[in-house]
Amino acid sequence: TYEKIKYIYDYIVQSTDYVEYAKYSQDIRSVLLYKQSVCAGYAGTFKFLCDKAGIPCIYVSGTVDGVGHAWNMVQIGEEYYWVDATWGEASYGNGDSSRWNYHYLCATDEELFTTHILNEGVQLEGYYESNVFTFPKCEDGSYNYYRLNKCYFETYDRDEVEAYLAGKLQSGQYTGLDMQFADAKGYGAAKQDLFGDDTTKGRIGKMIIRNLSETGWKDVHYSYICDEHANFISVDVFEKE
């Protein structure tokens, strides 16, 4: 079931651009026909495809930073999980669409509700009725993508992170070098040590060079994106022509 959910998530994120005034943005046509949508289209399409695959799924609404938003809840076995395909691009809101973010695939309450506020009421004719819906707890972290793919770090340890990067680079993987940290402290320490700031240079360049000795690359560069809400860092390494 998880693999089916991930397949649907990947398909929607990969094939759809977030466009605020997309055609039919409030329904599945925007995603399946026109490949441009907003959260309502993403969430509606995710539910539609889960229904077709026989996966229990609901469409939910709420807010993020006071703005209306939509996402989904799925069931795997006896457990429930949040899925937000709209936020599947690592750079959602950051202007870089080359990476995907799996923090919002099968997320727990703790992981999602740092940014999302769930709407548990309903708008009726002439008034709003609050506390209508009760949602199951999403507490199981078994399907955290980064844990499953061994790129989840409880704390920031420079040697541990370099060993992870070395394994990826030496096996020929140069893009999508993802790292998620358990908390803001580990994420902050990693970001500072790897990339530095305006006055200091980070260490990641040296780490990369040390592990690309057999490629023959002469002009090595890297780019990265960070998501402080997900404690997530993704790095791409490339040779500049």
PDB file of C-alpha atoms in Angstrom:
ATOM      1  CA  THR A   1       0.000   0.000   0.000  1.00  0.00           C
ATOM      2  CA  TYR A   2       2.823   2.397   0.833  1.00  0.00           C
ATOM      3  CA  GLU A   3       4.429   1.805  -2.567  1.00  0.00           C
ATOM      4  CA  LYS A   4       1.137   2.594  -4.310  1.00  0.00           C
ATOM      5  CA  ILE A   5       0.724   5.768  -2.262  1.00  0.00           C
ATOM      6  CA  LYS A   6       4.283   6.830  -3.079  1.00  0.00           C
ATOM      7  CA  TYR A   7       3.724   6.107  -6.776  1.00  0.00           C
ATOM      8  CA  ILE A   8       0.639   8.353  -6.827  1.00  0.00           C
ATOM      9  CA  TYR A   9       2.458  11.070  -4.868  1.00  0.00           C
ATOM     10  CA  ASP A  10       5.441  10.920  -7.248  1.00  0.00           C
ATOM     11  CA  TYR A  11       3.204  11.045 -10.305  1.00  0.00           C
ATOM     12  CA  ILE A  12       1.306  14.119  -9.140  1.00  0.00           C
ATOM     13  CA  VAL A  13       4.386  16.016  -7.949  1.00  0.00           C
ATOM     14  CA  GLN A  14       6.433  15.177 -11.023  1.00  0.00           C
ATOM     15  CA  SER A  15       3.764  15.968 -13.586  1.00  0.00           C
ATOM     16  CA  THR A  16       2.142  19.075 -12.065  1.00  0.00           C
ATOM     17  CA  ASP A  17       3.247  22.688 -11.737  1.00  0.00           C
ATOM     18  CA  TYR A  18       1.769  24.858  -9.013  1.00  0.00           C
ATOM     19  CA  VAL A  19       0.038  27.717 -10.830  1.00  0.00           C
ATOM     20  CA  GLU A  20      -2.221  29.972  -8.788  1.00  0.00           C
ATOM     21  CA  TYR A  21      -4.764  30.690 -11.509  1.00  0.00           C
ATOM     22  CA  ALA A  22      -4.615  27.359 -13.312  1.00  0.00           C
ATOM     23  CA  LYS A  23      -7.552  26.243 -15.433  1.00  0.00           C
ATOM     24  CA  TYR A  24     -10.012  24.082 -13.442  1.00  0.00           C
ATOM     25  CA  SER A  25      -7.718  24.496 -10.429  1.00  0.00           C
ATOM     26  CA  GLN A  26     -10.368  23.278  -7.978  1.00  0.00           C
ATOM     27  CA  ASP A  27     -10.770  19.818  -9.518  1.00  0.00           C
ATOM     28  CA  ILE A  28      -8.818  16.903 -10.932  1.00  0.00           C
ATOM     29  CA  ARG A  29      -8.907  18.101 -14.556  1.00  0.00           C
ATOM     30  CA  SER A  30      -6.255  20.675 -13.707  1.00  0.00           C
ATOM     31  CA  VAL A  31      -3.765  17.945 -12.787  1.00  0.00           C
ATOM     32  CA  LEU A  32      -4.729  15.081 -15.088  1.00  0.00           C
ATOM     33  CA  LEU A  33      -5.389  17.119 -18.236  1.00  0.00           C
ATOM     34  CA  TYR A  34      -3.574  20.432 -17.916  1.00  0.00           C
ATOM     35  CA  LYS A  35      -0.692  19.624 -15.505  1.00  0.00           C
ATOM     36  CA  GLN A  36      -1.161  22.870 -13.590  1.00  0.00           C
ATOM     37  CA  SER A  37      -3.083  23.262 -10.365  1.00  0.00           C
ATOM     38  CA  VAL A  38      -3.332  24.491  -6.776  1.00  0.00           C
ATOM     39  CA  CYS A  39      -3.769  22.548  -3.551  1.00  0.00           C
ATOM     40  CA  ALA A  40      -7.422  21.643  -4.215  1.00  0.00           C
ATOM     41  CA  GLY A  41      -6.476  20.012  -7.515  1.00  0.00           C
ATOM     42  CA  TYR A  42      -3.502  18.184  -6.009  1.00  0.00           C
ATOM     43  CA  ALA A  43      -5.516  16.837  -3.081  1.00  0.00           C
ATOM     44  CA  GLY A  44      -8.570  15.992  -5.185  1.00  0.00           C
ATOM     45  CA  THR A  45      -6.453  14.097  -7.704  1.00  0.00           C
ATOM     46  CA  PHE A  46      -4.605  12.260  -4.948  1.00  0.00           C
ATOM     47  CA  LYS A  47      -7.906  11.073  -3.482  1.00  0.00           C
ATOM     48  CA  PHE A  48      -9.297  10.142  -6.908  1.00  0.00           C
ATOM     49  CA  LEU A  49      -6.272   7.961  -7.710  1.00  0.00           C
ATOM     50  CA  CYS A  50      -6.221   6.399  -4.229  1.00  0.00           C
ATOM     51  CA  ASP A  51      -9.907   5.525  -4.642  1.00  0.00           C
ATOM     52  CA  LYS A  52      -9.107   3.851  -7.959  1.00  0.00           C
ATOM     53  CA  ALA A  53      -6.281   1.895  -6.267  1.00  0.00           C
ATOM     54  CA  GLY A  54      -8.498   0.789  -3.374  1.00  0.00           C
ATOM     55  CA  ILE A  55      -6.577   2.821  -0.777  1.00  0.00           C
ATOM     56  CA  PRO A  56      -8.627   4.439   2.018  1.00  0.00           C
ATOM     57  CA  CYS A  57      -8.160   8.195   1.586  1.00  0.00           C
ATOM     58  CA  ILE A  58      -9.991  11.397   2.475  1.00  0.00           C
ATOM     59  CA  TYR A  59      -9.676  15.005   1.347  1.00  0.00           C
ATOM     60  CA  VAL A  60      -9.142  17.420   4.229  1.00  0.00           C
ATOM     61  CA  SER A  61      -8.896  21.177   4.486  1.00  0.00           C
ATOM     62  CA  GLY A  62      -7.243  23.637   6.809  1.00  0.00           C
ATOM     63  CA  THR A  63      -4.868  26.553   6.737  1.00  0.00           C
ATOM     64  CA  VAL A  64      -1.173  27.327   6.462  1.00  0.00           C
ATOM     65  CA  ASP A  65      -0.093  30.779   7.627  1.00  0.00           C
ATOM     66  CA  GLY A  66      -3.739  31.800   7.676  1.00  0.00           C
ATOM     67  CA  VAL A  67      -4.346  30.819   4.036  1.00  0.00           C
ATOM     68  CA  GLY A  68      -6.753  28.040   3.060  1.00  0.00           C
ATOM     69  CA  HIS A  69      -5.092  24.761   2.097  1.00  0.00           C
ATOM     70  CA  ALA A  70      -6.078  21.186   1.216  1.00  0.00           C
ATOM     71  CA  TRP A  71      -4.323  17.858   1.660  1.00  0.00           C
ATOM     72  CA  ASN A  72      -5.132  14.196   2.387  1.00  0.00           C
ATOM     73  CA  MET A  73      -5.237  11.459   5.000  1.00  0.00           C
ATOM     74  CA  VAL A  74      -4.574   7.821   4.062  1.00  0.00           C
ATOM     75  CA  GLN A  75      -4.828   4.537   5.914  1.00  0.00           C
ATOM     76  CA  ILE A  76      -2.227   1.748   5.820  1.00  0.00           C
ATOM     77  CA  GLY A  77      -3.243  -1.278   7.870  1.00  0.00           C
ATOM     78  CA  GLU A  78      -4.576   0.046  11.159  1.00  0.00           C
ATOM     79  CA  GLU A  79      -2.612   3.308  11.057  1.00  0.00           C
ATOM     80  CA  TYR A  80      -3.334   6.723   9.524  1.00  0.00           C
ATOM     81  CA  TYR A  81      -0.980   9.182   7.817  1.00  0.00           C
ATOM     82  CA  TRP A  82      -1.058  12.674   6.323  1.00  0.00           C
ATOM     83  CA  VAL A  83      -0.092  13.294   2.690  1.00  0.00           C
ATOM     84  CA  ASP A  84       0.379  16.744   1.142  1.00  0.00           C
ATOM     85  CA  ALA A  85       1.325  16.385  -2.519  1.00  0.00           C
ATOM     86  CA  THR A  86       1.235  20.159  -3.033  1.00  0.00           C
ATOM     87  CA  TRP A  87       4.245  20.457  -0.761  1.00  0.00           C
ATOM     88  CA  GLY A  88       5.984  17.563  -2.491  1.00  0.00           C
ATOM     89  CA  GLU A  89       8.349  19.851  -4.324  1.00  0.00           C
ATOM     90  CA  ALA A  90      11.272  20.435  -1.993  1.00  0.00           C
ATOM     91  CA  SER A  91      11.256  24.029  -3.058  1.00  0.00           C
ATOM     92  CA  TYR A  92       7.517  24.738  -2.756  1.00  0.00           C
ATOM     93  CA  GLY A  93       7.523  28.496  -2.334  1.00  0.00           C
ATOM     94  CA  ASN A  94      11.304  28.737  -2.778  1.00  0.00           C
ATOM     95  CA  GLY A  95      11.521  29.014  -6.579  1.00  0.00           C
ATOM     96  CA  ASP A  96      13.438  25.825  -7.391  1.00  0.00           C
ATOM     97  CA  SER A  97      11.445  22.903  -8.773  1.00  0.00           C
ATOM     98  CA  SER A  98      14.254  20.395  -9.380  1.00  0.00           C
ATOM     99  CA  ARG A  99      13.892  18.454  -6.130  1.00  0.00           C
ATOM    100  CA  TRP A 100      11.149  16.564  -4.365  1.00  0.00           C
ATOM    101  CA  ASN A 101      10.389  16.594  -0.665  1.00  0.00           C
ATOM    102  CA  TYR A 102       9.067  13.434   0.960  1.00  0.00           C
ATOM    103  CA  HIS A 103       8.523  14.966   4.399  1.00  0.00           C
ATOM    104  CA  TYR A 104       4.864  15.315   3.458  1.00  0.00           C
ATOM    105  CA  LEU A 105       4.443  11.697   2.349  1.00  0.00           C
ATOM    106  CA  CYS A 106       2.881   9.586   5.138  1.00  0.00           C
ATOM    107  CA  ALA A 107       3.611  12.236   7.771  1.00  0.00           C
ATOM    108  CA  THR A 108       2.645  12.120  11.433  1.00  0.00           C
ATOM    109  CA  ASP A 109       0.710  14.741  13.399  1.00  0.00           C
ATOM    110  CA  GLU A 110       3.975  15.935  14.925  1.00  0.00           C
ATOM    111  CA  GLU A 111       5.596  16.353  11.512  1.00  0.00           C
ATOM    112  CA  LEU A 112       2.686  18.010   9.720  1.00  0.00           C
ATOM    113  CA  PHE A 113       1.255  20.286  12.354  1.00  0.00           C
ATOM    114  CA  THR A 114       4.374  22.429  12.666  1.00  0.00           C
ATOM    115  CA  THR A 115       2.984  24.228   9.597  1.00  0.00           C
ATOM    116  CA  HIS A 116      -0.571  22.994   8.931  1.00  0.00           C
ATOM    117  CA  ILE A 117      -3.710  23.728  10.945  1.00  0.00           C
ATOM    118  CA  LEU A 118      -6.565  21.273  10.458  1.00  0.00           C
ATOM    119  CA  ASN A 119     -10.115  22.486   9.865  1.00  0.00           C
ATOM    120  CA  GLU A 120     -12.458  20.395  12.009  1.00  0.00           C
ATOM    121  CA  GLY A 121     -15.616  22.374  11.228  1.00  0.00           C
ATOM    122  CA  VAL A 122     -17.927  23.002   8.302  1.00  0.00           C
ATOM    123  CA  GLN A 123     -19.432  26.087   6.702  1.00  0.00           C
ATOM    124  CA  LEU A 124     -23.222  25.850   6.715  1.00  0.00           C
ATOM    125  CA  GLU A 125     -25.715  28.286   5.255  1.00  0.00           C
ATOM    126  CA  GLY A 126     -25.219  31.534   7.132  1.00  0.00           C
ATOM    127  CA  TYR A 127     -22.895  30.267   9.855  1.00  0.00           C
ATOM    128  CA  TYR A 128     -19.841  28.150  10.652  1.00  0.00           C
ATOM    129  CA  GLU A 129     -20.177  25.028  12.799  1.00  0.00           C
ATOM    130  CA  SER A 130     -16.879  24.209  14.560  1.00  0.00           C
ATOM    131  CA  ASN A 131     -15.666  20.875  15.944  1.00  0.00           C
ATOM    132  CA  VAL A 132     -17.807  18.765  13.624  1.00  0.00           C
ATOM    133  CA  PHE A 133     -15.157  16.279  12.565  1.00  0.00           C
ATOM    134  CA  THR A 134     -12.879  14.126  14.679  1.00  0.00           C
ATOM    135  CA  PHE A 135      -9.820  12.816  12.864  1.00  0.00           C
ATOM    136  CA  PRO A 136      -7.788   9.750  13.816  1.00  0.00           C
ATOM    137  CA  LYS A 137      -4.357  10.349  15.326  1.00  0.00           C
ATOM    138  CA  CYS A 138      -1.416  10.001  12.962  1.00  0.00           C
ATOM    139  CA  GLU A 139       1.349   8.844  15.277  1.00  0.00           C
ATOM    140  CA  ASP A 140       3.160   6.058  13.436  1.00  0.00           C
ATOM    141  CA  GLY A 141       6.497   7.063  11.866  1.00  0.00           C
ATOM    142  CA  SER A 142       7.172   3.735  10.140  1.00  0.00           C
ATOM    143  CA  TYR A 143       6.831   5.173   6.640  1.00  0.00           C
ATOM    144  CA  ASN A 144       9.091   8.175   7.007  1.00  0.00           C
ATOM    145  CA  TYR A 145      10.801   8.170   3.604  1.00  0.00           C
ATOM    146  CA  TYR A 146      14.138   9.362   4.946  1.00  0.00           C
ATOM    147  CA  ARG A 147      14.271   6.687   7.647  1.00  0.00           C
ATOM    148  CA  LEU A 148      13.415   4.016   5.086  1.00  0.00           C
ATOM    149  CA  ASN A 149      16.191   5.254   2.787  1.00  0.00           C
ATOM    150  CA  LYS A 150      18.807   5.644   5.531  1.00  0.00           C
ATOM    151  CA  CYS A 151      19.231   9.394   5.190  1.00  0.00           C
ATOM    152  CA  TYR A 152      17.629  10.358   8.506  1.00  0.00           C
ATOM    153  CA  PHE A 153      19.945  11.634  11.232  1.00  0.00           C
ATOM    154  CA  GLU A 154      19.027  11.877  14.902  1.00  0.00           C
ATOM    155  CA  THR A 155      21.731  14.525  15.419  1.00  0.00           C
ATOM    156  CA  TYR A 156      24.317  16.232  13.253  1.00  0.00           C
ATOM    157  CA  ASP A 157      27.603  14.345  13.243  1.00  0.00           C
ATOM    158  CA  ARG A 158      30.067  15.573  10.627  1.00  0.00           C
ATOM    159  CA  ASP A 159      31.745  12.202  10.107  1.00  0.00           C
ATOM    160  CA  GLU A 160      28.402  10.404   9.806  1.00  0.00           C
ATOM    161  CA  VAL A 161      27.103  12.878   7.229  1.00  0.00           C
ATOM    162  CA  GLU A 162      30.335  12.763   5.207  1.00  0.00           C
ATOM    163  CA  ALA A 163      30.211   8.955   5.198  1.00  0.00           C
ATOM    164  CA  TYR A 164      26.655   9.150   3.847  1.00  0.00           C
ATOM    165  CA  LEU A 165      27.651  11.652   1.135  1.00  0.00           C
ATOM    166  CA  ALA A 166      30.738   9.602   0.263  1.00  0.00           C
ATOM    167  CA  GLY A 167      28.648   6.478  -0.242  1.00  0.00           C
ATOM    168  CA  LYS A 168      26.305   8.299  -2.600  1.00  0.00           C
ATOM    169  CA  LEU A 169      29.009  10.091  -4.593  1.00  0.00           C
ATOM    170  CA  GLN A 170      31.270   7.078  -4.934  1.00  0.00           C
ATOM    171  CA  SER A 171      28.332   5.029  -6.228  1.00  0.00           C
ATOM    172  CA  GLY A 172      27.647   7.663  -8.903  1.00  0.00           C
ATOM    173  CA  GLN A 173      24.684   9.456  -7.359  1.00  0.00           C
ATOM    174  CA  TYR A 174      25.246  13.193  -7.714  1.00  0.00           C
ATOM    175  CA  THR A 175      21.734  14.634  -7.411  1.00  0.00           C
ATOM    176  CA  GLY A 176      19.090  14.400  -4.742  1.00  0.00           C
ATOM    177  CA  LEU A 177      21.509  13.826  -1.876  1.00  0.00           C
ATOM    178  CA  ASP A 178      18.801  14.171   0.760  1.00  0.00           C
ATOM    179  CA  MET A 179      19.241  14.535   4.510  1.00  0.00           C
ATOM    180  CA  GLN A 180      16.597  14.961   7.165  1.00  0.00           C
ATOM    181  CA  PHE A 181      17.397  15.696  10.791  1.00  0.00           C
ATOM    182  CA  ALA A 182      15.300  14.739  13.786  1.00  0.00           C
ATOM    183  CA  ASP A 183      14.972  18.287  15.099  1.00  0.00           C
ATOM    184  CA  ALA A 184      15.759  21.927  14.459  1.00  0.00           C
ATOM    185  CA  LYS A 185      18.961  21.752  16.502  1.00  0.00           C
ATOM    186  CA  GLY A 186      20.504  19.051  14.316  1.00  0.00           C
ATOM    187  CA  TYR A 187      19.290  20.741  11.152  1.00  0.00           C
ATOM    188  CA  GLY A 188      20.702  24.099  12.211  1.00  0.00           C
ATOM    189  CA  ALA A 189      24.067  22.599  13.112  1.00  0.00           C
ATOM    190  CA  ALA A 190      24.238  20.777   9.779  1.00  0.00           C
ATOM    191  CA  LYS A 191      23.322  23.845   7.751  1.00  0.00           C
ATOM    192  CA  GLN A 192      25.887  26.000   9.537  1.00  0.00           C
ATOM    193  CA  ASP A 193      28.725  23.474   9.342  1.00  0.00           C
ATOM    194  CA  LEU A 194      28.098  22.346   5.764  1.00  0.00           C
ATOM    195  CA  PHE A 195      27.378  25.702   4.136  1.00  0.00           C
ATOM    196  CA  GLY A 196      28.600  28.388   6.538  1.00  0.00           C
ATOM    197  CA  ASP A 197      27.248  31.909   6.429  1.00  0.00           C
ATOM    198  CA  ASP A 198      28.168  35.307   5.056  1.00  0.00           C
ATOM    199  CA  THR A 199      31.461  35.380   6.966  1.00  0.00           C
ATOM    200  CA  THR A 200      32.513  31.731   7.005  1.00  0.00           C
ATOM    201  CA  LYS A 201      32.724  29.072   4.333  1.00  0.00           C
ATOM    202  CA  GLY A 202      31.143  25.683   4.967  1.00  0.00           C
ATOM    203  CA  ARG A 203      32.796  22.285   4.795  1.00  0.00           C
ATOM    204  CA  ILE A 204      30.683  20.549   2.181  1.00  0.00           C
ATOM    205  CA  GLY A 205      32.903  21.615  -0.722  1.00  0.00           C
ATOM    206  CA  LYS A 206      35.891  19.818   0.793  1.00  0.00           C
ATOM    207  CA  MET A 207      33.749  16.770   1.554  1.00  0.00           C
ATOM    208  CA  ILE A 208      32.610  16.595  -2.067  1.00  0.00           C
ATOM    209  CA  ILE A 209      36.083  17.054  -3.549  1.00  0.00           C
ATOM    210  CA  ARG A 210      37.528  14.324  -1.298  1.00  0.00           C
ATOM    211  CA  ASN A 211      35.007  11.841  -2.665  1.00  0.00           C
ATOM    212  CA  LEU A 212      35.130  12.690  -6.364  1.00  0.00           C
ATOM    213  CA  SER A 213      38.793  11.857  -6.956  1.00  0.00           C
ATOM    214  CA  GLU A 214      37.997   9.116  -9.475  1.00  0.00           C
ATOM    215  CA  THR A 215      35.569  11.069 -11.649  1.00  0.00           C
ATOM    216  CA  GLY A 216      38.147  13.241 -13.364  1.00  0.00           C
ATOM    217  CA  TRP A 217      35.926  16.290 -12.902  1.00  0.00           C
ATOM    218  CA  LYS A 218      37.889  19.526 -13.065  1.00  0.00           C
ATOM    219  CA  ASP A 219      35.337  22.178 -12.119  1.00  0.00           C
ATOM    220  CA  VAL A 220      33.091  20.806  -9.368  1.00  0.00           C
ATOM    221  CA  HIS A 221      30.091  22.771  -8.146  1.00  0.00           C
ATOM    222  CA  TYR A 222      27.106  22.083  -5.936  1.00  0.00           C
ATOM    223  CA  SER A 223      23.694  23.550  -5.256  1.00  0.00           C
ATOM    224  CA  TYR A 224      21.437  22.940  -2.305  1.00  0.00           C
ATOM    225  CA  ILE A 225      18.036  23.665  -0.874  1.00  0.00           C
ATOM    226  CA  CYS A 226      16.962  23.747   2.766  1.00  0.00           C
ATOM    227  CA  ASP A 227      13.533  23.449   4.372  1.00  0.00           C
ATOM    228  CA  GLU A 228      13.525  24.549   8.004  1.00  0.00           C
ATOM    229  CA  HIS A 229       9.987  23.261   8.533  1.00  0.00           C
ATOM    230  CA  ALA A 230      11.013  19.723   7.576  1.00  0.00           C
ATOM    231  CA  ASN A 231      14.616  19.944   8.897  1.00  0.00           C
ATOM    232  CA  PHE A 232      15.535  18.883   5.369  1.00  0.00           C
ATOM    233  CA  ILE A 233      18.588  19.508   3.166  1.00  0.00           C
ATOM    234  CA  SER A 234      19.068  18.328  -0.416  1.00  0.00           C
ATOM    235  CA  VAL A 235      22.314  18.704  -2.382  1.00  0.00           C
ATOM    236  CA  ASP A 236      23.098  18.365  -6.100  1.00  0.00           C
ATOM    237  CA  VAL A 237      26.710  17.992  -7.288  1.00  0.00           C
ATOM    238  CA  PHE A 238      27.717  18.739 -10.870  1.00  0.00           C
ATOM    239  CA  GLU A 239      30.661  19.591 -13.124  1.00  0.00           C
ATOM    240  CA  LYS A 240      30.396  23.040 -14.639  1.00  0.00           C
ATOM    241  CA  GLU A 241      31.055  23.055 -18.367  1.00  0.00           C
TER     242      GLU A 241
END
